[in-house]
């Protein structure tokens, strides 16, 4: 076997460890461990259980050995914006409060009293979402200023997990950009901005790009696992890794479809213009210092919550089947309304929205699911129209990547709504991007262009056109 890399891909609802290597110019993947990830209530806040996540990571590494795999490297990607703070002894000062927590309510408006919205966008290029790290830090400064005064280290979630593996503290570039505290042009922490907000700039670490090495595993972990690995940085923001799987194409818009839907295009430079600000598009950092010009849309979180509200009686595939039976039901909601961020009951929130907007109220699982899928398709269409307006060009193809690419009904709805060609896949886009980033670092793959050609040759895509699905494309 050629050099093998291990991707740790943790999303907002689940995580997995996937081993990957190149053989005969194709990428081979093997899932070695999968686990759930959920938000828990801890005191007054909703938090991530980092101790549990690290235990699952270690289980997955042990599973590698049991399955006869010996990866040479390991890399982590997770969701964005959330963080922990460490004290002078490297002990946790904070829990990993989740972005869906309500502590940031009203914080964005308070930050605008210190720095204008326009300046913040022109310097960072990041869209305005109430849960961005900048607003979380402002909330912490307001509620517990003593914690910020004691803090010696700021680490985002993948940074902290990397620290547990390697003992090295660093901030990775793609995830750091989502904080709304990194200058889009210098690609460094914006110290003037931090000073203006009264946030201690000394707790931030050096920003390292994807393909950087943090060194080997800590000695006690090598002893525990029975083998060593190089701890490498992929794009630690999961969407940053996922977009690595999108082929080079000037006429393609991608939708990274999972708990969130990230819809956009890849650029070599940030687009910090007034129209992009008005439409609330972001310029997140990407692999090879590229930029992801995209909009964050609520995504499949809504159907995940609906599934939970129905006590997991129906699978996602069954929701699609039930929705397909409700061809005469057409109510829609604004999926980006804050009411859907973390409601007590998603079904009731959808029904209330429909009632408030004088639409038919969904009464059964099929109608609720169809409302979600139709609403997502409309929100995608709106975002695509805005992208085309900013770029002053038409895009011909939409590439849906990630777990949502398996939803045939939604893929067809996107094709029907946008009247564009839709390519679905690869499904494991994030893990794929994570693996090939490591293999580039290990010189198994010669750069991003070759990586994308290998991915294109390794995974079959499905093609959808308006009212027609075409099987088996590459």
Tab-separated table of C-alpha atoms in Angstrom:
chain	number	residue	atom	x	y	z
A	1	UNK	CA	0.000	0.000	0.000
A	2	UNK	CA	1.170	3.539	-0.750
A	3	UNK	CA	1.327	6.164	1.990
A	4	UNK	CA	-1.936	6.266	3.922
A	5	UNK	CA	-3.475	9.261	5.673
A	6	UNK	CA	-6.213	9.330	8.304
A	7	UNK	CA	-8.906	12.013	8.097
A	8	UNK	CA	-10.866	12.928	11.217
A	9	UNK	CA	-14.031	14.611	9.934
A	10	UNK	CA	-16.354	15.906	12.649
A	11	UNK	CA	-19.593	17.664	11.808
A	12	UNK	CA	-22.319	19.169	13.944
A	13	UNK	CA	-24.217	15.868	14.182
A	14	UNK	CA	-21.650	13.099	13.629
A	15	UNK	CA	-18.002	12.309	13.128
A	16	UNK	CA	-15.922	9.691	11.382
A	17	UNK	CA	-12.374	8.581	10.774
A	18	UNK	CA	-11.559	7.712	7.168
A	19	UNK	CA	-8.265	6.292	5.905
A	20	UNK	CA	-7.231	7.104	2.357
A	21	UNK	CA	-4.436	6.398	-0.121
A	22	UNK	CA	-3.782	6.578	-3.862
A	23	UNK	CA	-3.596	3.382	-5.902
A	24	UNK	CA	-3.430	3.259	-9.705
A	25	UNK	CA	-4.149	7.001	-9.854
A	26	UNK	CA	-7.400	6.604	-7.933
A	27	UNK	CA	-8.194	7.549	-4.358
A	28	UNK	CA	-9.170	4.649	-2.119
A	29	UNK	CA	-11.094	5.289	1.099
A	30	UNK	CA	-11.894	3.111	4.090
A	31	UNK	CA	-14.127	4.261	6.933
A	32	UNK	CA	-12.673	2.910	10.161
A	33	UNK	CA	-14.901	4.498	12.815
A	34	UNK	CA	-18.096	6.549	13.046
A	35	UNK	CA	-19.738	8.246	16.023
A	36	UNK	CA	-22.432	10.730	16.982
A	37	UNK	CA	-21.845	14.322	18.002
A	38	UNK	CA	-24.488	16.281	19.882
A	39	UNK	CA	-24.799	19.525	21.765
A	40	UNK	CA	-25.355	19.141	25.510
A	41	UNK	CA	-26.644	21.580	28.123
A	42	UNK	CA	-23.912	22.480	30.599
A	43	UNK	CA	-24.881	25.076	33.157
A	44	UNK	CA	-26.526	27.953	31.319
A	45	UNK	CA	-25.109	27.124	27.886
A	46	UNK	CA	-25.270	24.569	25.103
A	47	UNK	CA	-21.803	23.069	24.655
A	48	UNK	CA	-19.820	20.493	22.711
A	49	UNK	CA	-18.415	17.526	24.617
A	50	UNK	CA	-14.740	17.751	23.623
A	51	UNK	CA	-13.711	15.024	26.063
A	52	UNK	CA	-16.105	12.607	24.387
A	53	UNK	CA	-14.960	13.667	20.908
A	54	UNK	CA	-11.322	13.014	21.775
A	55	UNK	CA	-12.213	9.607	23.181
A	56	UNK	CA	-13.916	8.770	19.876
A	57	UNK	CA	-10.852	9.948	17.959
A	58	UNK	CA	-8.694	7.599	20.013
A	59	UNK	CA	-11.163	4.740	19.439
A	60	UNK	CA	-10.835	5.351	15.714
A	61	UNK	CA	-7.041	5.297	15.837
A	62	UNK	CA	-7.146	2.005	17.756
A	63	UNK	CA	-9.537	0.701	15.087
A	64	UNK	CA	-6.920	1.468	12.434
A	65	UNK	CA	-4.488	-0.886	14.080
A	66	UNK	CA	-7.171	-3.563	14.506
A	67	UNK	CA	-8.026	-3.276	10.806
A	68	UNK	CA	-4.407	-3.570	9.700
A	69	UNK	CA	-3.964	0.092	8.814
A	70	UNK	CA	-0.937	2.160	9.791
A	71	UNK	CA	-1.468	5.740	8.607
A	72	UNK	CA	1.566	7.966	8.276
A	73	UNK	CA	-0.382	11.111	9.033
A	74	UNK	CA	-3.544	12.353	10.676
A	75	UNK	CA	-5.581	15.513	10.062
A	76	UNK	CA	-8.699	17.016	11.650
A	77	UNK	CA	-11.527	19.104	10.230
A	78	UNK	CA	-14.633	20.333	12.072
A	79	UNK	CA	-17.262	23.050	11.885
A	80	UNK	CA	-16.256	26.694	12.285
A	81	UNK	CA	-16.448	29.655	14.751
A	82	UNK	CA	-16.431	27.796	18.108
A	83	UNK	CA	-13.399	27.864	20.420
A	84	UNK	CA	-11.896	27.291	23.856
A	85	UNK	CA	-9.541	29.408	25.971
A	86	UNK	CA	-6.626	28.023	27.991
A	87	UNK	CA	-4.906	29.516	31.039
A	88	UNK	CA	-1.181	29.878	31.728
A	89	UNK	CA	-1.013	26.178	32.653
A	90	UNK	CA	-2.828	25.131	29.449
A	91	UNK	CA	-5.940	24.154	31.403
A	92	UNK	CA	-9.371	24.905	29.961
A	93	UNK	CA	-10.832	28.212	31.110
A	94	UNK	CA	-14.029	27.812	29.084
A	95	UNK	CA	-16.359	25.137	27.865
A	96	UNK	CA	-16.720	24.747	24.120
A	97	UNK	CA	-19.939	26.756	23.905
A	98	UNK	CA	-21.831	25.902	20.712
A	99	UNK	CA	-22.696	28.455	18.054
A	100	UNK	CA	-26.406	27.655	18.490
A	101	UNK	CA	-26.289	28.972	22.063
A	102	UNK	CA	-28.227	32.172	22.716
A	103	UNK	CA	-25.358	34.040	24.405
A	104	UNK	CA	-24.681	36.006	21.212
A	105	UNK	CA	-28.186	37.469	20.981
A	106	UNK	CA	-27.747	41.222	20.487
A	107	UNK	CA	-23.945	41.038	20.482
A	108	UNK	CA	-23.523	41.835	16.784
A	109	UNK	CA	-25.299	45.154	17.214
A	110	UNK	CA	-23.116	45.985	20.221
A	111	UNK	CA	-19.943	45.293	18.244
A	112	UNK	CA	-21.148	47.725	15.572
A	113	UNK	CA	-20.979	50.490	18.189
A	114	UNK	CA	-17.196	49.920	18.340
A	115	UNK	CA	-16.513	49.341	14.656
A	116	UNK	CA	-18.752	49.994	11.675
A	117	UNK	CA	-20.327	47.126	9.800
A	118	UNK	CA	-18.842	48.392	6.540
A	119	UNK	CA	-15.285	48.572	7.883
A	120	UNK	CA	-15.583	45.137	9.470
A	121	UNK	CA	-16.638	43.636	6.142
A	122	UNK	CA	-14.095	45.502	4.017
A	123	UNK	CA	-11.251	44.314	6.248
A	124	UNK	CA	-12.308	40.721	6.950
A	125	UNK	CA	-14.674	39.918	4.057
A	126	UNK	CA	-16.719	37.687	6.384
A	127	UNK	CA	-20.506	37.558	6.378
A	128	UNK	CA	-22.516	38.711	9.368
A	129	UNK	CA	-23.894	35.850	11.435
A	130	UNK	CA	-24.759	36.405	15.055
A	131	UNK	CA	-22.738	33.364	16.148
A	132	UNK	CA	-19.405	34.388	14.565
A	133	UNK	CA	-16.468	34.102	16.960
A	134	UNK	CA	-16.120	37.865	17.229
A	135	UNK	CA	-19.600	38.090	18.787
A	136	UNK	CA	-19.000	35.070	21.016
A	137	UNK	CA	-15.872	36.754	22.381
A	138	UNK	CA	-17.759	39.990	22.905
A	139	UNK	CA	-20.447	38.089	24.820
A	140	UNK	CA	-17.774	36.459	26.985
A	141	UNK	CA	-16.110	39.831	27.629
A	142	UNK	CA	-19.458	41.214	28.742
A	143	UNK	CA	-20.441	38.295	30.991
A	144	UNK	CA	-17.055	37.067	32.283
A	145	UNK	CA	-14.305	39.629	31.589
A	146	UNK	CA	-12.030	37.954	34.138
A	147	UNK	CA	-11.836	34.864	31.928
A	148	UNK	CA	-10.550	36.864	28.980
A	149	UNK	CA	-8.007	38.533	31.254
A	150	UNK	CA	-6.669	35.133	32.381
A	151	UNK	CA	-6.670	33.600	28.892
A	152	UNK	CA	-3.257	32.840	27.434
A	153	UNK	CA	-4.320	30.708	24.468
A	154	UNK	CA	-7.189	30.873	21.963
A	155	UNK	CA	-7.828	27.637	20.069
A	156	UNK	CA	-10.682	26.759	17.747
A	157	UNK	CA	-12.174	23.272	18.028
A	158	UNK	CA	-9.842	21.492	15.559
A	159	UNK	CA	-6.887	23.478	16.937
A	160	UNK	CA	-7.635	22.182	20.425
A	161	UNK	CA	-8.023	18.577	19.260
A	162	UNK	CA	-4.719	18.943	17.397
A	163	UNK	CA	-3.153	20.229	20.613
A	164	UNK	CA	-4.376	17.120	22.450
A	165	UNK	CA	-2.748	14.972	19.760
A	166	UNK	CA	0.522	16.826	19.286
A	167	UNK	CA	1.034	19.192	22.208
A	168	UNK	CA	1.454	22.054	19.701
A	169	UNK	CA	-0.733	25.165	19.876
A	170	UNK	CA	-1.514	26.820	16.539
A	171	UNK	CA	-4.449	28.407	14.699
A	172	UNK	CA	-5.158	27.008	11.221
A	173	UNK	CA	-5.921	29.505	8.473
A	174	UNK	CA	-9.245	28.349	6.969
A	175	UNK	CA	-10.988	28.055	10.320
A	176	UNK	CA	-9.390	31.226	11.686
A	177	UNK	CA	-10.926	33.281	8.865
A	178	UNK	CA	-14.436	32.386	10.057
A	179	UNK	CA	-13.852	34.271	13.326
A	180	UNK	CA	-14.323	37.611	11.495
A	181	UNK	CA	-11.043	38.663	13.128
A	182	UNK	CA	-8.576	37.868	10.317
A	183	UNK	CA	-7.653	40.489	7.730
A	184	UNK	CA	-8.624	39.103	4.331
A	185	UNK	CA	-5.622	40.662	2.621
A	186	UNK	CA	-2.763	40.156	5.102
A	187	UNK	CA	-4.165	36.751	6.166
A	188	UNK	CA	-3.138	37.545	9.739
A	189	UNK	CA	-5.031	38.408	12.918
A	190	UNK	CA	-6.293	41.975	12.608
A	191	UNK	CA	-4.622	43.444	15.709
A	192	UNK	CA	-6.100	46.917	15.216
A	193	UNK	CA	-9.558	45.372	15.194
A	194	UNK	CA	-8.804	43.330	18.317
A	195	UNK	CA	-7.509	46.425	20.101
A	196	UNK	CA	-10.602	48.402	19.140
A	197	UNK	CA	-12.834	45.676	20.568
A	198	UNK	CA	-10.752	45.344	23.726
A	199	UNK	CA	-9.886	41.689	23.061
A	200	UNK	CA	-6.488	40.435	24.203
A	201	UNK	CA	-4.542	39.887	20.987
A	202	UNK	CA	-1.718	38.017	22.703
A	203	UNK	CA	-3.828	34.885	23.232
A	204	UNK	CA	-4.054	34.227	19.487
A	205	UNK	CA	-1.542	31.838	17.961
A	206	UNK	CA	0.387	31.978	14.715
A	207	UNK	CA	-1.901	31.263	11.764
A	208	UNK	CA	-0.647	28.261	9.798
A	209	UNK	CA	-1.932	27.257	6.325
A	210	UNK	CA	-3.157	23.810	5.231
A	211	UNK	CA	-0.276	21.375	4.516
A	212	UNK	CA	1.581	22.592	7.637
A	213	UNK	CA	2.917	19.962	10.031
A	214	UNK	CA	2.533	20.152	13.802
A	215	UNK	CA	5.005	17.302	14.288
A	216	UNK	CA	4.420	13.832	15.644
A	217	UNK	CA	1.940	12.475	18.170
A	218	UNK	CA	2.682	13.023	21.840
A	219	UNK	CA	4.886	10.272	23.268
A	220	UNK	CA	2.156	8.868	25.527
A	221	UNK	CA	-0.173	8.518	22.540
A	222	UNK	CA	2.471	6.727	20.472
A	223	UNK	CA	2.830	4.274	23.338
A	224	UNK	CA	-0.945	3.854	23.597
A	225	UNK	CA	-1.553	3.307	19.865
A	226	UNK	CA	1.591	1.339	19.092
A	227	UNK	CA	2.556	3.565	16.164
A	228	UNK	CA	3.321	7.214	15.406
A	229	UNK	CA	1.774	9.635	12.932
A	230	UNK	CA	2.576	13.095	11.647
A	231	UNK	CA	-0.133	15.563	12.745
A	232	UNK	CA	-0.859	17.577	9.596
A	233	UNK	CA	-3.189	20.472	8.898
A	234	UNK	CA	-5.753	20.010	6.148
A	235	UNK	CA	-8.264	22.809	5.704
A	236	UNK	CA	-9.554	22.344	9.260
A	237	UNK	CA	-12.832	24.078	8.394
A	238	UNK	CA	-14.926	21.228	7.006
A	239	UNK	CA	-16.241	23.273	4.074
A	240	UNK	CA	-12.677	24.275	3.225
A	241	UNK	CA	-11.792	20.587	2.933
A	242	UNK	CA	-15.006	19.770	1.065
A	243	UNK	CA	-14.371	22.387	-1.631
A	244	UNK	CA	-11.056	20.684	-2.443
A	245	UNK	CA	-13.280	17.966	-3.971
A	246	UNK	CA	-14.902	20.397	-6.440
A	247	UNK	CA	-13.303	20.194	-9.917
A	248	UNK	CA	-11.624	23.217	-11.470
A	249	UNK	CA	-14.387	24.899	-13.485
A	250	UNK	CA	-15.093	28.560	-14.160
A	251	UNK	CA	-18.789	27.913	-14.753
A	252	UNK	CA	-19.564	25.861	-11.606
A	253	UNK	CA	-21.247	26.868	-8.365
A	254	UNK	CA	-20.867	24.413	-5.482
A	255	UNK	CA	-23.313	23.559	-2.725
A	256	UNK	CA	-21.677	21.844	0.223
A	257	UNK	CA	-24.793	20.173	1.554
A	258	UNK	CA	-24.979	18.922	5.113
A	259	UNK	CA	-26.230	20.298	8.420
A	260	UNK	CA	-25.523	23.657	6.784
A	261	UNK	CA	-25.673	24.445	3.087
A	262	UNK	CA	-22.719	26.471	1.864
A	263	UNK	CA	-23.308	27.794	-1.642
A	264	UNK	CA	-20.665	29.662	-3.587
A	265	UNK	CA	-17.651	29.710	-5.881
A	266	UNK	CA	-13.884	29.556	-5.453
A	267	UNK	CA	-11.711	32.624	-5.982
A	268	UNK	CA	-8.054	33.599	-5.917
A	269	UNK	CA	-8.901	36.874	-4.164
A	270	UNK	CA	-11.549	38.187	-1.732
A	271	UNK	CA	-14.575	40.057	-3.073
A	272	UNK	CA	-15.167	42.728	-0.429
A	273	UNK	CA	-17.525	44.948	-2.403
A	274	UNK	CA	-20.702	46.722	-1.337
A	275	UNK	CA	-23.017	44.390	-3.233
A	276	UNK	CA	-21.434	41.335	-1.587
A	277	UNK	CA	-21.904	43.053	1.777
A	278	UNK	CA	-25.541	43.828	0.988
A	279	UNK	CA	-26.181	40.179	0.084
A	280	UNK	CA	-24.169	39.015	3.141
A	281	UNK	CA	-21.693	36.809	1.268
A	282	UNK	CA	-18.520	35.678	2.966
A	283	UNK	CA	-14.905	35.290	1.808
A	284	UNK	CA	-13.663	32.392	3.901
A	285	UNK	CA	-10.106	31.187	3.501
A	286	UNK	CA	-9.533	28.065	1.460
A	287	UNK	CA	-6.823	25.595	0.560
A	288	UNK	CA	-3.777	27.102	-1.177
A	289	UNK	CA	-4.861	30.567	0.046
A	290	UNK	CA	-7.874	30.520	-2.230
A	291	UNK	CA	-11.119	32.123	-1.094
A	292	UNK	CA	-14.568	30.608	-0.761
A	293	UNK	CA	-17.039	33.292	-1.801
A	294	UNK	CA	-20.223	31.813	-0.412
A	295	UNK	CA	-23.410	32.206	1.533
A	296	UNK	CA	-24.289	30.153	4.603
A	297	UNK	CA	-27.843	28.721	4.399
A	298	UNK	CA	-29.555	26.787	7.182
A	299	UNK	CA	-29.356	23.438	5.334
A	300	UNK	CA	-30.402	19.942	6.351
A	301	UNK	CA	-30.370	20.878	10.038
A	302	UNK	CA	-34.065	21.525	9.646
A	303	UNK	CA	-34.917	18.005	8.453
A	304	UNK	CA	-32.522	16.554	11.063
A	305	UNK	CA	-34.514	18.330	13.758
A	306	UNK	CA	-37.820	17.285	12.180
A	307	UNK	CA	-36.589	13.694	12.282
A	308	UNK	CA	-35.751	14.100	15.972
A	309	UNK	CA	-39.145	15.698	16.696
A	310	UNK	CA	-40.821	12.642	15.159
A	311	UNK	CA	-38.760	10.528	17.597
A	312	UNK	CA	-36.654	9.143	14.715
A	313	UNK	CA	-39.688	7.211	13.477
A	314	UNK	CA	-38.731	8.002	9.861
A	315	UNK	CA	-35.393	7.739	8.084
A	316	UNK	CA	-34.182	10.549	5.823
A	317	UNK	CA	-34.981	8.360	2.816
A	318	UNK	CA	-38.520	7.861	4.117
A	319	UNK	CA	-38.972	11.617	4.493
A	320	UNK	CA	-38.032	11.989	0.818
A	321	UNK	CA	-40.552	9.312	-0.152
A	322	UNK	CA	-43.309	10.922	1.910
A	323	UNK	CA	-42.511	14.381	0.528
A	324	UNK	CA	-42.745	13.051	-3.028
A	325	UNK	CA	-46.355	12.071	-2.304
A	326	UNK	CA	-47.305	15.659	-1.414
A	327	UNK	CA	-47.105	17.152	-4.917
A	328	UNK	CA	-49.949	19.606	-4.233
A	329	UNK	CA	-48.444	21.065	-1.060
A	330	UNK	CA	-46.435	24.254	-1.728
A	331	UNK	CA	-45.910	26.178	1.530
A	332	UNK	CA	-42.388	27.528	2.082
A	333	UNK	CA	-40.434	29.184	4.875
A	334	UNK	CA	-37.402	31.458	5.015
A	335	UNK	CA	-34.818	28.900	6.106
A	336	UNK	CA	-32.445	31.648	7.261
A	337	UNK	CA	-34.868	33.085	9.798
A	338	UNK	CA	-33.174	32.955	13.233
A	339	UNK	CA	-36.234	31.157	14.600
A	340	UNK	CA	-34.955	27.967	12.914
A	341	UNK	CA	-31.447	28.158	14.424
A	342	UNK	CA	-32.337	26.176	17.562
A	343	UNK	CA	-36.083	26.100	18.214
A	344	UNK	CA	-37.706	24.062	20.953
A	345	UNK	CA	-39.618	22.156	18.272
A	346	UNK	CA	-38.760	22.521	14.575
A	347	UNK	CA	-42.104	21.139	13.353
A	348	UNK	CA	-44.084	23.619	15.441
A	349	UNK	CA	-41.804	26.477	14.341
A	350	UNK	CA	-42.388	25.604	10.675
A	351	UNK	CA	-46.136	25.403	11.252
A	352	UNK	CA	-46.158	28.739	13.094
A	353	UNK	CA	-44.222	30.430	10.295
A	354	UNK	CA	-46.683	29.114	7.704
A	355	UNK	CA	-49.627	30.325	9.805
A	356	UNK	CA	-48.073	33.772	10.264
A	357	UNK	CA	-47.509	34.094	6.510
A	358	UNK	CA	-51.050	32.912	5.618
A	359	UNK	CA	-49.904	29.682	3.962
A	360	UNK	CA	-51.227	26.159	4.294
A	361	UNK	CA	-49.976	24.598	7.513
A	362	UNK	CA	-48.127	21.278	7.055
A	363	UNK	CA	-50.061	18.603	8.909
A	364	UNK	CA	-48.123	15.389	8.334
A	365	UNK	CA	-44.479	14.270	7.981
A	366	UNK	CA	-44.595	14.370	4.166
A	367	UNK	CA	-45.876	17.943	4.089
A	368	UNK	CA	-43.331	19.084	6.681
A	369	UNK	CA	-40.489	17.467	4.724
A	370	UNK	CA	-41.673	18.887	1.398
A	371	UNK	CA	-41.875	22.339	2.965
A	372	UNK	CA	-38.234	22.029	4.078
A	373	UNK	CA	-36.953	20.739	0.720
A	374	UNK	CA	-38.914	23.278	-1.347
A	375	UNK	CA	-37.735	26.083	0.920
A	376	UNK	CA	-34.102	25.044	0.578
A	377	UNK	CA	-34.366	24.944	-3.215
A	378	UNK	CA	-35.811	28.462	-3.279
A	379	UNK	CA	-33.079	29.760	-0.968
A	380	UNK	CA	-30.444	28.210	-3.250
A	381	UNK	CA	-32.017	29.911	-6.263
A	382	UNK	CA	-31.895	33.287	-4.498
A	383	UNK	CA	-28.231	32.839	-3.567
A	384	UNK	CA	-27.343	31.768	-7.109
A	385	UNK	CA	-29.064	34.844	-8.543
A	386	UNK	CA	-27.022	37.011	-6.182
A	387	UNK	CA	-23.749	35.284	-7.112
A	388	UNK	CA	-24.471	35.814	-10.794
A	389	UNK	CA	-25.291	39.466	-10.167
A	390	UNK	CA	-22.014	40.056	-8.279
A	391	UNK	CA	-19.990	38.203	-10.928
A	392	UNK	CA	-21.994	39.643	-13.836
A	393	UNK	CA	-22.069	36.222	-15.503
A	394	UNK	CA	-24.205	33.098	-15.717
A	395	UNK	CA	-23.025	29.834	-14.208
A	396	UNK	CA	-24.057	26.672	-16.030
A	397	UNK	CA	-23.459	23.913	-13.478
A	398	UNK	CA	-24.151	23.299	-9.795
A	399	UNK	CA	-22.028	20.681	-8.018
A	400	UNK	CA	-23.724	19.370	-4.856
A	401	UNK	CA	-21.161	17.761	-2.555
A	402	UNK	CA	-21.376	16.189	0.890
A	403	UNK	CA	-24.034	14.045	2.532
A	404	UNK	CA	-26.880	16.069	1.049
A	405	UNK	CA	-25.814	14.926	-2.420
A	406	UNK	CA	-27.628	11.656	-1.634
A	407	UNK	CA	-31.001	13.434	-1.484
A	408	UNK	CA	-32.296	12.792	-4.998
A	409	UNK	CA	-35.470	14.779	-4.456
A	410	UNK	CA	-33.579	17.890	-3.386
A	411	UNK	CA	-31.099	17.514	-6.255
A	412	UNK	CA	-33.971	17.361	-8.721
A	413	UNK	CA	-35.681	20.323	-7.073
A	414	UNK	CA	-32.470	22.336	-7.461
A	415	UNK	CA	-32.293	21.436	-11.167
A	416	UNK	CA	-35.967	22.245	-11.692
A	417	UNK	CA	-35.819	25.514	-9.759
A	418	UNK	CA	-32.566	26.857	-11.226
A	419	UNK	CA	-32.873	25.322	-14.716
A	420	UNK	CA	-29.187	24.424	-14.444
A	421	UNK	CA	-27.301	21.146	-14.687
A	422	UNK	CA	-26.765	19.597	-11.260
A	423	UNK	CA	-23.916	17.183	-10.532
A	424	UNK	CA	-24.251	15.252	-7.259
A	425	UNK	CA	-21.151	13.999	-5.468
A	426	UNK	CA	-18.803	13.076	-4.075
A	427	UNK	CA	-20.718	12.316	-0.893
A	428	UNK	CA	-17.646	12.118	1.364
A	429	UNK	CA	-16.272	15.387	-0.021
A	430	UNK	CA	-14.939	16.670	3.299
A	431	UNK	CA	-13.052	13.509	4.228
A	432	UNK	CA	-11.734	13.315	0.659
A	433	UNK	CA	-10.443	16.885	0.787
A	434	UNK	CA	-8.882	16.224	4.183
A	435	UNK	CA	-7.108	13.068	2.951
A	436	UNK	CA	-5.754	14.540	-0.291
A	437	UNK	CA	-4.469	17.613	1.559
A	438	UNK	CA	-2.399	15.312	3.748
A	439	UNK	CA	-1.239	13.289	0.746
A	440	UNK	CA	-0.095	16.520	-0.922
A	441	UNK	CA	1.951	17.283	2.187
A	442	UNK	CA	3.437	13.765	2.046
A	443	UNK	CA	4.321	14.271	-1.674
A	444	UNK	CA	2.026	11.429	-2.709
A	445	UNK	CA	0.048	13.947	-4.796
A	446	UNK	CA	1.671	16.856	-6.633
A	447	UNK	CA	-0.563	19.753	-5.738
A	448	UNK	CA	-4.230	20.738	-5.879
A	449	UNK	CA	-4.678	20.323	-9.642
A	450	UNK	CA	-3.502	16.705	-9.570
A	451	UNK	CA	-5.584	16.051	-6.448
A	452	UNK	CA	-8.745	17.237	-8.186
A	453	UNK	CA	-8.005	15.129	-11.254
A	454	UNK	CA	-7.567	12.060	-9.041
A	455	UNK	CA	-10.837	12.809	-7.247
A	456	UNK	CA	-12.631	13.274	-10.572
A	457	UNK	CA	-11.373	9.902	-11.786
A	458	UNK	CA	-12.206	8.143	-8.527
A	459	UNK	CA	-15.835	8.975	-7.834
A	460	UNK	CA	-18.906	8.659	-10.016
A	461	UNK	CA	-21.311	11.586	-10.059
A	462	UNK	CA	-25.009	11.678	-10.853
A	463	UNK	CA	-26.341	14.291	-13.218
A	464	UNK	CA	-29.720	16.018	-12.969
A	465	UNK	CA	-31.319	18.323	-15.468
A	466	UNK	CA	-34.743	19.923	-15.291
A	467	UNK	CA	-37.208	16.993	-15.026
A	468	UNK	CA	-34.551	14.455	-15.940
A	469	UNK	CA	-31.871	12.507	-14.097
A	470	UNK	CA	-28.896	11.049	-16.006
A	471	UNK	CA	-26.991	8.199	-14.341
A	472	UNK	CA	-23.318	7.405	-14.017
A	473	UNK	CA	-21.161	10.388	-14.978
A	474	UNK	CA	-17.598	11.163	-14.046
